[in-house]
XYZ file of C-alpha atoms in Angstrom:
286
model
C 0.004 -0.001 0.023
C 1.435 3.360 -1.060
C 2.069 5.992 1.549
C 2.874 8.904 -0.755
C 0.341 10.338 -3.104
C 1.088 10.353 -6.843
C 1.511 14.136 -6.664
C 4.188 13.673 -3.979
C 6.025 11.119 -6.092
C 5.790 13.419 -9.108
C 7.213 16.241 -6.920
C 10.191 14.095 -5.980
C 10.765 13.013 -9.558
C 10.600 16.653 -10.747
C 12.464 18.360 -7.957
C 14.824 15.659 -6.735
C 13.660 15.922 -3.154
C 10.568 15.792 -1.026
C 9.671 16.745 2.574
C 7.212 14.541 4.494
C 5.680 15.689 7.764
C 5.051 13.707 10.977
C 6.846 10.437 10.171
C 8.473 9.814 13.540
C 6.769 10.245 16.908
C 7.817 12.713 19.596
C 8.907 9.758 21.696
C 11.165 8.391 18.891
C 12.748 11.832 18.425
C 13.316 12.265 22.178
C 14.981 8.881 22.394
C 17.295 9.771 19.466
C 18.046 13.140 21.037
C 18.781 11.711 24.481
C 21.111 9.060 23.064
C 22.865 11.683 20.930
C 23.488 13.747 24.053
C 25.266 10.804 25.657
C 27.579 10.506 22.674
C 28.374 14.257 22.829
C 29.311 13.762 26.532
C 31.397 10.753 25.579
C 33.342 12.854 23.037
C 34.770 15.073 25.820
C 37.714 12.596 26.137
C 38.537 12.935 22.449
C 41.211 15.315 21.210
C 41.138 14.630 17.429
C 38.978 13.060 14.719
C 38.709 9.279 15.171
C 36.626 6.321 13.973
C 33.562 7.589 15.859
C 33.704 11.401 15.800
C 34.505 14.279 13.497
C 35.182 17.408 15.516
C 34.587 21.083 14.793
C 37.824 23.066 14.431
C 37.080 24.955 17.717
C 36.170 21.781 19.613
C 37.248 21.531 23.237
C 36.415 19.240 26.096
C 34.642 22.137 27.835
C 32.709 22.942 24.650
C 32.394 19.648 22.723
C 31.187 20.795 19.334
C 30.890 17.847 17.002
C 30.575 17.877 13.202
C 29.644 14.200 12.856
C 28.925 10.967 14.717
C 30.072 8.243 12.285
C 28.037 5.093 11.577
C 25.741 5.609 14.544
C 23.729 2.470 13.689
C 26.753 0.465 14.837
C 27.028 2.394 18.029
C 23.517 2.221 19.500
C 20.340 0.325 18.770
C 18.198 3.468 18.670
C 19.950 4.520 15.460
C 19.644 0.996 14.069
C 15.943 1.140 14.772
C 15.696 4.445 12.906
C 17.449 2.963 9.883
C 14.895 0.174 9.695
C 11.887 2.238 10.747
C 8.780 0.917 8.906
C 7.277 4.343 8.294
C 10.505 5.539 6.682
C 10.935 2.382 4.595
C 7.357 2.607 3.305
C 8.097 6.071 1.971
C 11.463 5.005 0.488
C 9.695 2.057 -1.215
C 7.340 4.439 -2.913
C 10.327 6.219 -4.514
C 12.884 3.505 -5.346
C 10.839 0.278 -5.270
C 10.268 -2.677 -2.903
C 13.795 -4.120 -2.892
C 15.887 -1.878 -0.613
C 19.447 -1.895 0.647
C 20.651 0.208 3.554
C 24.110 1.690 3.272
C 24.293 3.077 6.775
C 23.947 6.474 8.346
C 25.757 9.451 9.865
C 24.635 12.124 12.285
C 25.707 15.608 11.248
C 25.663 18.238 13.943
C 25.795 22.015 13.888
C 26.330 23.577 17.304
C 24.718 26.937 18.055
C 26.616 30.035 17.088
C 28.736 28.767 14.191
C 28.280 25.060 13.497
C 30.110 24.489 10.207
C 28.682 24.783 6.707
C 28.686 21.925 4.216
C 29.820 22.925 0.749
C 27.670 22.167 -2.305
C 27.965 18.688 -3.602
C 26.040 15.674 -4.865
C 26.200 12.352 -3.010
C 26.658 10.720 -6.373
C 30.012 12.509 -6.646
C 31.288 10.373 -3.760
C 29.890 6.943 -4.674
C 28.689 6.365 -8.284
C 26.667 3.212 -8.849
C 25.305 1.250 -11.795
C 22.023 3.195 -11.483
C 20.816 6.138 -9.483
C 17.861 4.770 -7.563
C 19.551 5.927 -4.450
C 18.442 8.491 -1.891
C 19.256 10.034 1.463
C 16.735 10.395 4.219
C 17.224 13.299 6.638
C 15.815 13.052 10.161
C 16.056 16.355 12.012
C 16.341 15.882 15.745
C 15.721 19.654 16.124
C 13.422 21.915 14.101
C 15.490 22.710 11.018
C 15.295 26.248 9.699
C 17.382 28.630 7.643
C 18.939 30.248 10.759
C 20.351 27.046 12.217
C 21.731 25.740 8.918
C 19.059 23.623 7.189
C 19.790 21.778 3.995
C 19.141 23.493 0.702
C 18.906 21.872 -2.703
C 18.765 23.053 -6.296
C 15.413 21.807 -7.697
C 15.798 19.599 -10.780
C 19.600 19.314 -10.403
C 19.299 15.505 -10.223
C 18.544 15.574 -13.937
C 21.758 17.488 -14.803
C 24.927 15.937 -16.076
C 27.202 15.328 -13.109
C 29.359 18.287 -12.051
C 33.003 17.787 -11.250
C 33.886 17.788 -7.564
C 37.623 18.345 -8.360
C 39.881 21.345 -7.991
C 43.366 21.452 -9.478
C 43.035 17.730 -10.381
C 42.164 16.559 -6.865
C 38.769 15.374 -5.615
C 37.664 17.786 -2.852
C 34.017 16.678 -2.466
C 32.517 19.983 -3.552
C 31.525 21.714 -6.772
C 32.784 25.148 -7.915
C 30.563 28.074 -7.034
C 30.008 28.989 -10.687
C 28.522 25.562 -11.393
C 25.086 26.732 -10.157
C 23.039 29.728 -9.023
C 22.533 29.645 -5.235
C 19.533 31.933 -5.651
C 17.730 28.931 -7.141
C 18.207 26.861 -3.911
C 15.224 25.796 -1.918
C 15.434 25.234 1.874
C 14.423 22.046 3.707
C 12.478 23.658 6.514
C 11.255 20.873 8.767
C 9.882 20.219 12.278
C 11.552 17.435 14.197
C 9.629 14.255 13.500
C 9.336 15.071 9.813
C 11.838 13.864 7.202
C 13.460 14.942 3.968
C 14.418 12.620 1.134
C 16.831 13.749 -1.576
C 18.022 12.006 -4.723
C 21.649 10.895 -4.846
C 22.311 13.306 -7.762
C 20.566 16.323 -6.193
C 22.975 19.246 -5.697
C 22.770 20.367 -2.071
C 24.580 22.122 0.745
C 24.006 23.959 4.024
C 25.113 27.180 5.623
C 26.614 27.593 9.100
C 24.354 27.610 12.164
C 24.055 31.273 13.150
C 21.256 30.658 15.686
C 21.359 29.920 19.370
C 19.785 26.484 18.757
C 21.459 23.185 17.699
C 20.810 21.534 14.346
C 21.317 17.776 14.526
C 20.466 15.846 11.401
C 20.498 12.026 11.121
C 21.185 11.051 7.518
C 20.284 7.539 6.290
C 21.255 6.152 2.907
C 19.157 3.684 0.855
C 19.373 2.224 -2.575
C 17.478 -0.150 -4.881
C 18.805 -3.676 -4.486
C 20.049 -3.669 -8.083
C 22.218 -0.542 -7.708
C 25.834 -1.815 -7.374
C 28.858 0.385 -6.563
C 31.164 1.114 -9.446
C 34.850 0.367 -8.882
C 34.353 -0.970 -5.326
C 34.689 -4.746 -4.724
C 31.493 -6.217 -3.149
C 31.879 -8.304 -0.018
C 28.961 -10.613 -0.758
C 28.205 -11.513 2.881
C 28.105 -7.802 3.920
C 26.219 -7.026 0.693
C 23.501 -9.492 1.563
C 23.372 -8.156 5.082
C 22.615 -4.693 3.657
C 19.245 -5.839 2.478
C 16.489 -4.528 4.736
C 13.401 -5.045 2.610
C 12.367 -7.178 -0.370
C 14.597 -9.496 -2.420
C 18.299 -9.337 -3.204
C 19.796 -9.834 -6.695
C 23.178 -10.561 -8.225
C 22.188 -8.806 -11.415
C 23.098 -5.070 -11.410
C 20.831 -2.800 -13.379
C 23.000 -0.706 -15.690
C 22.014 2.807 -16.696
C 23.923 5.285 -18.926
C 24.686 8.079 -16.473
C 27.597 10.513 -16.519
C 30.049 10.541 -13.596
C 33.443 11.743 -12.542
C 35.754 9.384 -10.733
C 36.132 10.529 -7.098
C 39.854 10.334 -7.188
C 42.682 11.236 -6.734
C 42.229 12.680 -3.236
C 44.547 14.813 -1.140
C 46.862 12.816 1.065
C 45.880 12.237 4.718
C 42.288 13.422 4.171
C 39.289 11.341 5.294
C 35.914 12.884 5.909
C 33.886 15.103 3.624
C 34.640 18.048 5.928
C 38.411 17.549 5.598
C 38.032 17.188 1.852
C 35.911 20.343 1.541
C 38.345 22.306 3.762
C 40.729 21.973 0.803
C 38.401 24.113 -1.331
C 40.072 27.408 -2.091
C 36.897 29.487 -2.356
C 33.849 28.884 -0.260
C 30.440 30.395 -0.920
C 29.941 30.570 2.907
C 33.375 31.684 4.074
C 34.237 35.162 2.995
């Protein structure tokens, strides 16, 4: 049984994103928020980026500002439950079909008064596949508005040819500022409990948090079961474990879609934030 109306599906297909209200309960959001607070406290003993945390440049133990909690679904069951939430999967199914893989999650945080921006990029730029029935679900743990750094996307950009995320021959995980007109961007203004879904090829970014409120956004990645990564060997046991709904397949669906190879990368750089920090000119940092 479909959850989205045909007009909502048409909106996603045309714009490359959709916002859906009241998907998670207040209790579910509170549980996610409370657990997230415990991880922020845990991070006080950390002094540099590690396998769990990405820190803001001004991070201190006294003021533990985090950029990201990595792979939270492996760190606490509440995040795993969110990744397999039936209400979310029903909506995802309406957009990419009944056979769904999960490719994990991350929790991006923007602390009050300056939580970092994310430069403009497409997710496709980081992980091209044999087809683009792939999307990201955003679950705001706090009301997400322009002032606290909500996501923005360029409507219809998922239909464009892929834009290079390279600068001076190196992959930096961001497009040049003359690749698009930021005036065309549309904000993802959402109440906690609602979700966003954006296409893997949708061009998106977010400004710093200039408010006195946090902006914590849990991002969950899903693909059709027949979308296989290009250039990345598949560990079949783990690949089968990534199925969370429907039937698996060993037959990739191939589509003719333009891409840029996300290499070579600067030495010693890991996260998207470290990559984007290599960008010489930022639309957000004057």
